[in-house]
């Protein structure tokens, strides 16, 4: 590929971005699109008046608003996850600014003049001239080694300070936020079944006995979901129709319709369906509630520290029973998975891993096809009728420079939904956990298919057999990566720039809105389907581009200006989306930063391994010798950060929780917190009655009470409790 083909790809993507960004600046001002581009504002009912003339004139006001927004505003609107994602982009802009400057000054001239040859004009120059492939063997490569040291030092320094600042910000956010019900709650699964009593009574007796001084109350989890709702409705309708037919002595259809007489053969039962828990007596409700109870419950404690200790301890000698975890936020609970048997989860995890690997291998077919488009000679042999078309210069530049990456991007659009489905089947107890698991899967998938499969492009057999010898892997990567660096550059243009334009346009919601208004003639602006930020899609994309940037920085530095522009534009676009489009329903606590840190360190180490292989191929022993200490230093830096910062993200410090408990006790807020706990984890919709949030036998005497009430109402009979709860 030459410079002209790269410029053709860049030109196509630039035109596409300009058109879509201009359309966005106009469409966002139309009142009919307010539910597409201002979902957050509509959800909070904040209206904005726009003049008629201004509505049809493109303007960059959204850029200025996104640029001027402070980090505190992002934290208040999007939570810690939004701040972490914004810091990923800031880190990428900073580190690749350093890399672009260093590689432009040191590496690019060394690559271009690496061999004595007659150079063409820049537009007709091959891109391989600007890569390390153009450097002859026996060169010292001191410029490349120095650039690698500077980039690694800059990346590690920025990573350290970002990790430190985000950890401190997370701590300040936890301390300064309103009391969170999840801090007083744990999720218990694997509750042993007893034929004599319900799950509710079993949980109450267990925690009243073993956590007598700290246990507050609990709430059972019930079977839910579409299938369970259909079963409940079918049982109810059968019972109501049976009662109706039983009361009808002689149902007469002619009497009802022609004689005007009343008949009770049919009854309106919608009210009974809406109040299912109140349709029978106390005994029936007790039986129904017991049938619908799952072996899972939310248990509430009198203090945050007590909940933390209960969640971290092994409850019995059988680790498959009484399994405790810190409860997610109420809006973060993924209720569907709570009813899954705990003993089934390990099977589900193995099945999802196997399914993910299978899907990854099947995806080799479209990736190989897309990579084959970069080789015109093979295309002409496979499709002889395209020979005349491919001989035209512009068409060949489009096919080589734009089409392969565009096709790969289209195929990759199917990956995030599939991985989200796998993560749901896996059994995550929270929506943030499900999205985080999907983020890992999408990240591994894209790095494998976009990088490794394209590097070793060819037949599926050759892609699998290339890893037959691990010792030869650095040398094989050293040969293959520089040759595919041009494809990665075009991929940044197609998947990076174009994806940002499509992201800000919100094409699918816009199409649905237009279809609803102009085809279905419905002008409702309700936000029943408000969007949440797709971290499982965007975090892997940003980290993949960082991986490509570090890997290709000294091998093919021409990729760096395109990457730098992508990160800067993404910083503005995603801040605008957080401010206006996406509604934050829960806060994940900034758990995406450890993913970003680990991926960045892996990218640095991988880039150093490839550089070590390239230096060996170029017979530069000095550069190879200096790369080994750099590799060891990066590993030590990563281990230090794991020991210093990672535990802060996994658990909240006991010192912090105890201080928060004492502060609330001094302020007299504990009683109000206890009273709010019993409505925090309501499994059913807000329109349901409060009784639906509790078991039918959960009367006033067993609801959440202040500590003094619970102490006086504690059960006295506790004989042989240990043997009962062990489950053996």
XYZ file of C-alpha atoms in Angstrom:
728
model
C 0.000 0.000 0.000
C 1.257 3.479 -0.854
C 0.580 6.890 0.650
C -2.128 7.604 -1.948
C -4.190 4.579 -0.817
C -3.859 5.667 2.805
C -4.905 9.203 1.922
C -7.885 7.802 -0.008
C -9.037 5.903 3.071
C -8.463 8.970 5.245
C -10.364 11.165 2.778
C -13.392 8.855 2.740
C -13.544 8.763 6.526
C -12.993 12.516 6.857
C -15.864 13.258 4.465
C -18.076 10.776 6.317
C -17.229 12.361 9.668
C -17.817 15.921 8.436
C -21.207 15.001 6.969
C -22.389 13.108 10.050
C -21.133 15.703 12.527
C -22.838 18.473 10.535
C -26.077 16.494 10.448
C -25.820 15.924 14.176
C -25.432 19.628 14.925
C -28.709 20.207 13.037
C -30.732 17.165 14.093
C -29.993 17.673 17.786
C -31.836 21.013 17.651
C -35.067 19.555 16.278
C -37.780 19.123 18.938
C -38.796 15.783 17.428
C -35.333 14.329 18.204
C -35.128 15.379 21.831
C -35.578 11.810 23.056
C -32.649 10.699 20.844
C -30.026 13.334 21.609
C -31.147 14.575 25.035
C -32.238 11.438 26.823
C -30.721 12.572 30.114
C -32.282 16.013 29.890
C -35.657 14.505 29.044
C -35.329 12.031 31.899
C -34.713 14.925 34.308
C -37.308 17.117 32.532
C -34.963 19.988 31.719
C -36.167 21.738 28.594
C -34.102 23.857 26.237
C -35.499 26.541 23.917
C -33.864 26.927 20.485
C -34.632 29.699 17.986
C -36.202 28.696 14.694
C -33.326 30.022 12.568
C -30.664 28.427 14.759
C -32.321 25.031 14.446
C -31.180 24.594 10.819
C -27.651 26.004 11.057
C -24.737 23.705 12.000
C -22.921 24.950 15.076
C -20.081 23.658 17.286
C -21.743 24.670 20.563
C -21.784 21.055 21.764
C -17.997 20.911 21.363
C -17.493 23.910 23.640
C -19.914 22.524 26.207
C -18.152 19.159 26.250
C -14.744 20.836 26.531
C -15.773 23.148 29.393
C -17.420 20.444 31.492
C -15.443 19.749 34.655
C -14.617 16.381 36.144
C -16.926 17.072 39.108
C -19.845 17.532 36.721
C -18.992 14.280 34.955
C -18.844 12.549 38.349
C -22.213 13.949 39.385
C -23.913 12.965 36.120
C -22.186 9.749 35.097
C -20.640 8.411 38.291
C -17.182 6.940 38.764
C -17.357 4.801 35.621
C -17.813 7.888 33.444
C -14.886 9.613 35.136
C -12.680 6.540 34.670
C -13.570 6.322 30.985
C -12.809 10.003 30.545
C -9.439 9.526 32.273
C -8.633 6.657 29.888
C -8.986 9.079 26.993
C -6.971 11.794 28.754
C -4.186 9.291 29.475
C -4.213 8.136 25.837
C -4.002 11.705 24.526
C -1.056 12.474 26.798
C 0.983 9.337 26.243
C 0.497 9.258 22.472
C 1.312 12.948 22.209
C 4.693 12.089 23.709
C 5.003 9.051 21.438
C 4.067 11.039 18.309
C 6.642 13.748 19.038
C 9.449 11.329 19.890
C 8.799 8.987 16.960
C 8.481 11.864 14.498
C 11.841 13.266 15.592
C 13.788 10.030 16.097
C 12.135 6.971 14.546
C 10.515 8.236 11.343
C 13.720 9.693 9.802
C 15.657 6.564 10.822
C 13.091 4.362 9.059
C 12.831 6.530 5.938
C 16.592 6.722 5.416
C 17.275 3.224 6.712
C 18.534 2.022 3.318
C 20.310 3.654 0.409
C 17.598 3.818 -2.240
C 16.023 6.228 -4.680
C 12.926 7.677 -3.069
C 9.779 8.559 -4.994
C 7.509 11.501 -4.446
C 5.752 11.241 -1.065
C 2.226 10.484 -2.455
C 3.603 7.574 -4.504
C 5.937 6.288 -1.810
C 5.161 2.868 -0.331
C 4.158 2.825 3.325
C 6.778 0.155 4.005
C 9.419 2.852 3.521
C 8.228 4.496 6.769
C 8.355 1.270 8.792
C 11.250 -0.509 10.451
C 11.301 -2.943 7.531
C 13.207 -0.303 5.582
C 16.100 -0.371 8.061
C 18.955 -2.548 6.853
C 20.437 -5.310 8.941
C 23.418 -4.436 11.088
C 22.106 -0.993 12.060
C 22.457 -0.016 15.684
C 18.810 1.068 16.025
C 19.695 3.351 18.921
C 16.903 5.763 17.940
C 14.269 3.027 18.182
C 15.583 1.791 21.512
C 15.692 5.316 22.963
C 12.157 6.013 21.739
C 10.956 2.769 23.330
C 12.503 3.790 26.655
C 10.924 7.255 26.567
C 7.458 5.932 25.639
C 7.590 3.274 28.366
C 8.769 5.748 30.999
C 6.059 8.250 30.043
C 3.347 5.566 30.038
C 4.366 4.131 33.422
C 4.603 7.566 35.018
C 1.186 8.617 33.749
C -0.302 5.245 34.716
C 0.969 5.565 38.277
C -0.456 9.034 38.838
C -3.755 8.145 37.154
C -4.116 5.010 39.276
C -3.329 6.997 42.417
C -5.710 9.874 41.614
C -8.580 7.575 40.615
C -8.152 5.483 43.773
C -8.280 8.645 45.908
C -11.243 9.997 43.957
C -13.088 6.721 44.425
C -12.495 6.879 48.176
C -13.671 10.499 48.387
C -16.742 9.627 46.316
C -17.692 6.765 48.660
C -17.228 8.892 51.780
C -19.039 11.941 50.430
C -22.013 10.193 48.821
C -25.371 9.566 50.491
C -25.754 6.371 52.556
C -25.786 3.443 50.167
C -28.036 0.466 51.037
C -25.505 -1.890 49.454
C -22.995 -1.029 52.202
C -25.340 -2.518 54.805
C -26.390 -5.526 52.742
C -25.002 -8.835 51.573
C -26.339 -11.341 49.080
C -26.653 -14.901 50.372
C -26.946 -17.802 47.927
C -26.886 -21.559 48.317
C -29.385 -21.546 51.192
C -30.040 -25.171 52.211
C -33.584 -26.407 51.672
C -35.598 -27.719 54.581
C -38.925 -29.588 54.288
C -40.100 -28.273 57.674
C -39.667 -24.541 57.055
C -39.374 -21.974 54.314
C -36.187 -20.343 53.069
C -37.262 -17.192 54.871
C -37.322 -18.891 58.266
C -34.053 -20.704 57.556
C -32.239 -17.450 56.813
C -33.732 -15.737 59.834
C -32.678 -18.494 62.219
C -29.162 -18.766 60.756
C -28.254 -15.094 61.008
C -30.106 -14.564 64.270
C -27.970 -17.316 65.768
C -24.526 -16.633 64.265
C -24.804 -12.842 63.841
C -27.062 -12.058 66.778
C -25.461 -8.707 67.606
C -25.245 -7.324 64.073
C -28.075 -8.977 62.104
C -30.912 -6.582 61.265
C -33.324 -8.269 58.860
C -33.466 -9.871 55.442
C -35.480 -10.047 52.265
C -36.009 -13.138 50.149
C -35.476 -13.346 46.388
C -38.400 -14.756 44.437
C -38.619 -16.499 41.134
C -39.047 -13.928 38.409
C -38.699 -13.507 34.705
C -40.957 -13.914 31.718
C -41.512 -17.651 32.132
C -42.367 -17.348 35.802
C -44.743 -14.456 35.138
C -46.536 -16.464 32.457
C -46.884 -19.393 34.867
C -48.265 -17.141 37.600
C -50.742 -15.490 35.250
C -51.850 -18.868 33.883
C -52.421 -20.259 37.371
C -54.323 -17.166 38.417
C -56.520 -17.121 35.327
C -57.262 -20.826 35.755
C -58.283 -20.246 39.339
C -60.388 -17.175 38.549
C -62.131 -18.852 35.643
C -62.725 -21.918 37.794
C -64.313 -19.785 40.503
C -66.443 -17.991 37.925
C -67.692 -21.207 36.323
C -68.352 -22.708 39.721
C -70.638 -19.823 40.674
C -72.541 -20.009 37.368
C -75.426 -22.451 37.615
C -76.742 -22.337 34.056
C -74.704 -20.136 31.814
C -76.773 -19.091 28.835
C -75.259 -17.277 25.919
C -78.668 -16.309 24.349
C -79.901 -15.006 27.673
C -76.914 -12.692 27.971
C -76.941 -11.279 24.457
C -80.599 -11.293 23.404
C -82.623 -11.108 26.601
C -80.486 -8.511 28.258
C -80.021 -10.643 31.334
C -76.758 -10.674 33.246
C -74.493 -13.625 33.339
C -71.474 -14.347 35.467
C -69.895 -16.802 33.081
C -67.129 -14.271 32.379
C -65.631 -11.742 34.739
C -63.199 -8.862 34.427
C -60.145 -10.176 36.209
C -57.598 -7.488 35.370
C -57.850 -6.052 38.870
C -57.259 -9.478 40.342
C -54.202 -9.917 38.124
C -52.799 -6.612 39.303
C -53.303 -7.496 42.976
C -52.220 -11.100 42.949
C -50.940 -11.099 46.511
C -54.248 -9.906 47.930
C -56.649 -12.310 46.238
C -56.587 -15.119 48.820
C -56.329 -15.608 52.522
C -53.281 -15.704 54.727
C -52.704 -19.449 54.377
C -52.791 -19.391 50.574
C -50.413 -16.444 50.472
C -48.027 -18.256 52.762
C -48.008 -21.325 50.495
C -47.644 -19.261 47.295
C -44.787 -17.215 48.722
C -42.967 -20.317 49.874
C -43.293 -21.883 46.410
C -41.793 -18.805 44.767
C -38.885 -18.342 47.166
C -35.400 -18.931 45.794
C -32.332 -20.110 47.661
C -31.085 -16.522 47.781
C -31.738 -13.537 50.018
C -30.533 -10.033 50.823
C -29.451 -9.801 54.455
C -29.225 -6.416 56.176
C -26.857 -5.557 59.020
C -26.656 -2.794 61.595
C -23.363 -1.409 60.283
C -21.281 -1.310 57.123
C -18.385 -3.061 58.824
C -20.588 -5.950 59.954
C -21.852 -6.432 56.396
C -18.295 -6.404 55.043
C -17.139 -9.028 57.559
C -20.132 -11.262 56.862
C -19.570 -11.040 53.108
C -15.890 -11.967 53.316
C -16.178 -14.855 55.770
C -16.735 -18.497 54.890
C -20.022 -19.267 56.604
C -19.859 -23.073 56.856
C -17.414 -25.894 56.201
C -19.307 -26.589 52.971
C -18.333 -23.727 50.624
C -21.284 -24.450 48.321
C -23.775 -23.489 51.050
C -24.443 -20.075 52.565
C -22.303 -18.294 49.966
C -22.073 -14.582 50.754
C -21.099 -11.628 48.575
C -21.346 -7.893 48.961
C -24.715 -6.820 47.591
C -24.754 -4.628 44.485
C -26.612 -1.345 44.441
C -30.411 -1.719 44.283
C -30.597 -0.422 40.709
C -27.622 -2.589 39.771
C -29.153 -5.920 40.790
C -29.656 -8.369 37.921
C -32.688 -10.101 39.383
C -32.981 -12.762 36.694
C -29.722 -14.453 37.705
C -30.376 -14.432 41.446
C -32.782 -17.344 41.118
C -30.126 -19.554 39.504
C -28.871 -22.420 41.709
C -25.414 -21.591 42.993
C -24.108 -25.095 42.262
C -24.951 -24.523 38.602
C -22.784 -21.436 38.129
C -19.451 -23.205 37.569
C -21.022 -25.235 34.756
C -22.350 -22.040 33.203
C -18.927 -20.392 33.370
C -17.266 -23.321 31.621
C -19.992 -23.311 28.979
C -19.602 -19.584 28.313
C -15.822 -19.897 28.028
C -16.221 -22.743 25.542
C -18.835 -20.777 23.598
C -16.630 -17.684 23.506
C -13.642 -19.656 22.205
C -15.818 -21.344 19.581
C -17.216 -18.002 18.456
C -13.676 -16.627 18.304
C -12.543 -19.472 16.053
C -15.596 -19.213 13.802
C -14.862 -15.516 13.392
C -11.616 -16.441 11.647
C -13.603 -16.829 8.428
C -14.753 -13.186 8.011
C -11.404 -11.869 9.280
C -9.506 -13.984 6.746
C -11.847 -12.824 4.007
C -11.355 -9.162 4.931
C -7.584 -9.589 5.047
C -7.602 -11.263 1.644
C -8.972 -8.068 0.088
C -5.632 -6.354 0.702
C -3.934 -8.630 -1.851
C -4.999 -7.666 -5.369
C -3.289 -10.578 -7.080
C -5.315 -13.091 -5.076
C -8.515 -11.169 -5.731
C -7.916 -11.228 -9.478
C -7.357 -14.988 -9.380
C -10.467 -15.637 -7.295
C -12.690 -13.176 -9.176
C -11.420 -12.803 -12.776
C -14.340 -10.554 -13.732
C -12.980 -7.879 -11.366
C -9.647 -7.597 -13.177
C -10.598 -4.562 -15.259
C -12.123 -2.766 -12.294
C -9.150 -3.414 -10.037
C -6.732 -2.110 -12.659
C -8.186 1.377 -12.199
C -6.006 3.282 -9.760
C -8.776 4.836 -7.680
C -10.709 1.587 -7.331
C -7.592 -0.338 -6.323
C -6.817 2.315 -3.694
C -10.360 2.059 -2.304
C -10.246 -1.759 -2.236
C -6.842 -1.878 -0.549
C -7.107 1.151 1.717
C -10.739 1.228 2.821
C -12.746 -1.897 2.017
C -10.942 -4.515 4.207
C -11.134 -2.503 7.417
C -14.728 -1.423 6.699
C -15.850 -5.038 6.203
C -14.087 -6.117 9.388
C -15.781 -3.317 11.325
C -19.204 -4.433 10.085
C -18.574 -8.006 11.187
C -17.326 -6.837 14.590
C -20.639 -5.056 15.261
C -22.133 -8.449 16.144
C -19.531 -9.187 18.828
C -20.701 -6.990 21.798
C -24.327 -8.274 21.832
C -23.131 -11.889 21.673
C -20.638 -11.361 24.488
C -23.276 -9.591 26.569
C -25.513 -12.624 26.116
C -22.690 -14.932 27.203
C -22.086 -12.778 30.284
C -25.769 -12.924 31.215
C -25.794 -16.716 30.885
C -22.642 -16.836 33.008
C -24.659 -15.827 36.075
C -23.590 -12.283 37.040
C -25.538 -10.953 40.013
C -25.307 -7.313 38.928
C -25.748 -5.385 35.714
C -22.358 -3.725 36.172
C -20.770 -7.146 36.688
C -22.415 -8.447 33.547
C -21.176 -5.452 31.566
C -17.684 -5.779 33.043
C -17.558 -9.478 32.119
C -18.702 -8.630 28.586
C -15.994 -5.948 28.457
C -13.317 -8.562 29.172
C -14.703 -10.903 26.522
C -14.976 -8.205 23.842
C -11.456 -6.986 24.652
C -9.901 -10.449 24.308
C -11.942 -11.111 21.194
C -10.953 -7.914 19.385
C -7.266 -8.132 20.295
C -7.172 -11.701 19.016
C -9.111 -11.180 15.799
C -8.080 -7.644 14.890
C -4.411 -8.030 15.731
C -3.180 -11.617 15.881
C -5.389 -13.105 13.174
C -4.622 -10.236 10.809
C -0.926 -10.439 11.571
C -0.835 -14.102 10.670
C -3.339 -13.767 7.846
C -3.773 -16.648 5.470
C -5.550 -19.947 5.735
C -7.090 -21.030 8.996
C -4.581 -23.866 9.238
C -1.619 -21.501 9.003
C -3.170 -19.223 11.627
C -3.444 -22.112 14.045
C -0.063 -23.676 13.299
C 1.879 -20.436 13.621
C 1.968 -20.861 17.401
C 3.429 -24.362 17.250
C 6.718 -23.136 18.632
C 6.544 -20.592 21.461
C 10.269 -19.869 21.257
C 9.874 -18.669 17.669
C 6.911 -16.416 18.452
C 8.878 -13.139 18.958
C 10.736 -13.637 15.675
C 7.510 -14.471 13.826
C 5.788 -11.415 15.267
C 8.795 -9.272 14.403
C 8.424 -10.305 10.760
C 4.641 -10.089 10.557
C 3.680 -6.978 12.563
C 5.538 -4.364 10.473
C 4.022 -5.834 7.314
C 0.475 -5.390 8.698
C 1.013 -1.970 10.266
C -0.581 -0.262 7.269
C -3.768 -2.297 7.719
C -3.933 -1.245 11.366
C -3.662 2.380 10.297
C -6.664 2.058 7.983
C -8.520 0.160 10.710
C -8.065 3.132 13.055
C -9.635 5.325 10.392
C -12.600 3.039 9.718
C -13.300 1.734 13.197
C -12.161 4.833 15.082
C -13.135 7.980 13.258
C -16.244 6.550 11.613
C -17.442 4.901 14.832
C -17.307 8.249 16.634
C -19.442 9.833 13.925
C -21.965 7.002 14.172
C -21.888 7.176 17.971
C -22.773 10.845 18.111
C -25.443 10.433 15.435
C -27.142 7.577 17.339
C -28.236 6.039 14.044
C -30.366 3.211 15.391
C -32.292 5.313 17.979
C -32.698 8.015 15.326
C -34.158 5.513 12.853
C -36.512 4.135 15.515
C -37.622 7.651 16.423
C -38.318 8.560 12.777
C -40.199 5.291 12.245
C -42.276 5.904 15.349
C -43.181 9.463 14.409
C -43.707 9.285 10.665
C -44.847 5.697 10.151
C -46.620 4.838 13.385
C -47.744 8.461 13.905
C -46.835 8.389 17.584
C -45.386 11.591 19.047
C -44.739 10.305 22.555
C -41.425 11.480 24.043
C -41.464 9.054 26.942
C -38.111 7.635 27.960
C -39.071 4.077 28.824
C -36.012 2.815 26.967
C -33.385 5.226 28.254
C -29.892 4.226 27.245
C -26.991 3.475 29.552
C -23.389 3.973 28.510
C -22.097 0.963 26.486
C -18.873 0.450 28.420
C -18.609 -3.129 27.156
C -18.280 -1.742 23.611
C -16.337 1.487 24.008
C -13.770 0.507 26.658
C -12.434 -2.424 24.540
C -12.280 -0.177 21.470
C -10.227 2.480 23.266
C -7.909 -0.130 24.789
C -7.508 -1.901 21.438
C -6.373 1.334 19.810
C -3.955 1.880 22.673
C -2.628 -1.635 22.131
C -2.120 -0.934 18.417
C -0.471 2.386 19.197
C 2.105 0.968 21.612
C 2.806 -2.019 19.377
C 3.322 -0.004 16.198
C 4.886 3.127 17.713
C 8.499 2.338 16.799
C 7.656 -0.116 13.998
C 5.301 2.088 11.960
C 5.019 5.543 13.552
C 2.656 6.868 10.863
C -0.240 5.378 12.852
C 0.333 7.761 15.770
C -1.144 11.005 14.288
C -4.343 9.176 13.330
C -4.580 7.621 16.793
C -3.939 10.932 18.506
C -6.720 12.610 16.540
C -9.083 9.732 17.394
C -8.450 10.000 21.151
C -8.902 13.777 21.141
C -12.147 13.549 19.161
C -13.372 10.671 21.352
C -12.748 12.810 24.434
C -15.206 15.423 23.145
C -17.776 13.011 21.722
C -18.091 10.760 24.758
C -18.264 13.662 27.189
C -21.126 15.058 25.124
C -22.881 11.683 25.221
C -22.466 11.437 28.997
C -23.875 14.924 29.443
C -26.866 14.593 27.120
C -27.661 11.062 25.960
C -26.865 8.301 28.429
C -28.666 7.981 31.756
C -26.696 6.565 34.672
C -28.873 4.127 36.613
C -26.123 2.711 38.833
C -22.494 3.358 39.685
C -19.958 0.606 39.078
C -17.357 2.240 41.309
C -14.715 2.799 38.624
C -13.962 -0.905 38.187
C -12.901 -0.351 34.562
C -9.633 1.326 35.494
C -7.858 -1.887 36.598
C -8.841 -3.307 33.196
C -7.330 -0.281 31.472
C -4.171 -0.448 33.585
C -3.610 -4.167 32.978
C -4.243 -3.843 29.242
C -1.851 -0.889 28.946
C 0.921 -2.734 30.781
C 0.320 -5.789 28.608
C 0.559 -3.548 25.531
C 3.868 -2.136 26.709
C 5.310 -5.576 27.443
C 4.070 -6.934 24.131
C 5.583 -3.975 22.263
C 8.907 -4.595 24.028
C 8.839 -8.301 23.135
C 8.229 -7.491 19.475
C 10.961 -4.842 19.565
C 13.300 -7.427 21.054
C 12.507 -9.760 18.154
C 12.966 -7.004 15.569
C 16.286 -5.949 17.071
C 17.394 -9.565 16.901
C 16.378 -9.858 13.232
C 18.234 -6.645 12.444
C 21.296 -8.029 14.278
C 21.426 -5.145 16.730
C 22.804 -6.732 19.874
C 23.148 -3.400 21.710
C 19.466 -2.528 21.309
C 18.441 -6.079 22.260
C 20.559 -5.940 25.400
C 19.022 -2.658 26.531
C 15.461 -3.914 25.917
C 15.679 -6.753 28.465
C 16.099 -4.464 31.547
C 13.202 -2.366 30.258
C 11.025 -5.465 30.062
C 11.885 -6.481 33.635
C 11.312 -2.959 34.926
C 7.841 -2.839 33.388
C 6.918 -6.145 35.043
C 8.116 -4.870 38.436
C 6.127 -1.658 37.978
C 2.990 -3.663 37.219
C 3.430 -5.852 40.285
C 3.928 -2.788 42.500
C 0.700 -1.198 41.225
C -1.184 -4.451 41.803
C -0.057 -4.542 45.415
C -0.502 -0.811 46.036
C -3.784 0.110 44.327
C -5.764 -2.955 43.232
C -7.006 -3.975 46.735
C -8.636 -0.543 47.046
C -10.825 -1.328 44.029
C -11.758 -4.820 45.203
C -12.970 -3.864 48.693
C -13.624 -0.743 50.687
C -11.240 -0.357 53.620
C -12.618 -1.324 57.038
C -11.237 1.919 58.458
C -13.363 3.938 56.049
C -16.526 1.957 56.763
C -16.113 2.202 60.536
C -15.572 5.965 60.306
C -18.729 6.273 58.173
C -20.713 4.199 60.684
C -19.579 6.364 63.596
C -20.354 9.537 61.647
C -23.905 8.372 60.937
C -24.387 7.349 64.578
C -23.298 10.795 65.756
C -25.642 12.463 63.278
C -28.569 10.206 64.235
C -29.077 8.877 60.726
C -28.896 5.165 61.522
C -32.598 4.778 62.312
C -33.583 6.390 59.015
C -31.132 4.141 57.153
C -32.637 1.041 58.779
C -36.136 2.114 57.787
C -35.071 2.654 54.188
C -33.438 -0.753 53.785
C -36.689 -2.733 53.541
C -37.796 -0.797 50.450
C -34.379 -0.485 48.789
C -34.224 -3.980 47.297
C -37.775 -4.261 45.975
C -37.699 -6.983 43.351
C -40.897 -5.944 41.635
C -41.772 -2.803 39.715
C -42.392 0.480 41.447
C -46.050 0.239 40.616
C -46.442 -2.942 42.628
C -47.664 -2.872 46.147
C -45.164 -2.904 48.932
C -46.328 -6.326 50.021
C -44.880 -7.753 46.827
C -41.422 -6.842 48.028
C -41.777 -9.221 50.975
C -42.924 -12.712 51.584
C -46.534 -13.018 52.574
C -45.609 -14.274 56.012
C -43.330 -11.268 56.550
C -45.677 -9.314 58.793
C -45.006 -6.211 60.831
C -43.285 -8.111 63.596
C -40.563 -9.335 61.247
C -39.976 -6.220 59.171
C -36.890 -4.095 59.546
C -36.729 -2.560 62.997
C -34.127 -0.546 64.848
C -31.562 -2.585 66.786
C -33.332 -2.262 70.124
C -36.540 -3.797 68.755
C -34.715 -6.688 67.195
C -32.846 -7.459 70.384
C -36.060 -7.804 72.345
C -37.804 -9.836 69.667
C -35.014 -12.358 69.228
C -35.885 -16.019 69.272
C -35.059 -17.970 72.417
C -34.968 -21.460 70.980
C -31.545 -22.129 69.417
C -30.880 -25.770 70.131
C -28.843 -27.821 67.695
C -28.518 -24.919 65.256
C -24.997 -25.722 64.116
C -25.778 -29.181 62.774
C -28.899 -27.874 61.048
C -27.179 -25.167 59.005
C -24.085 -27.118 57.958
C -26.122 -28.988 55.376
C -24.346 -32.339 55.678
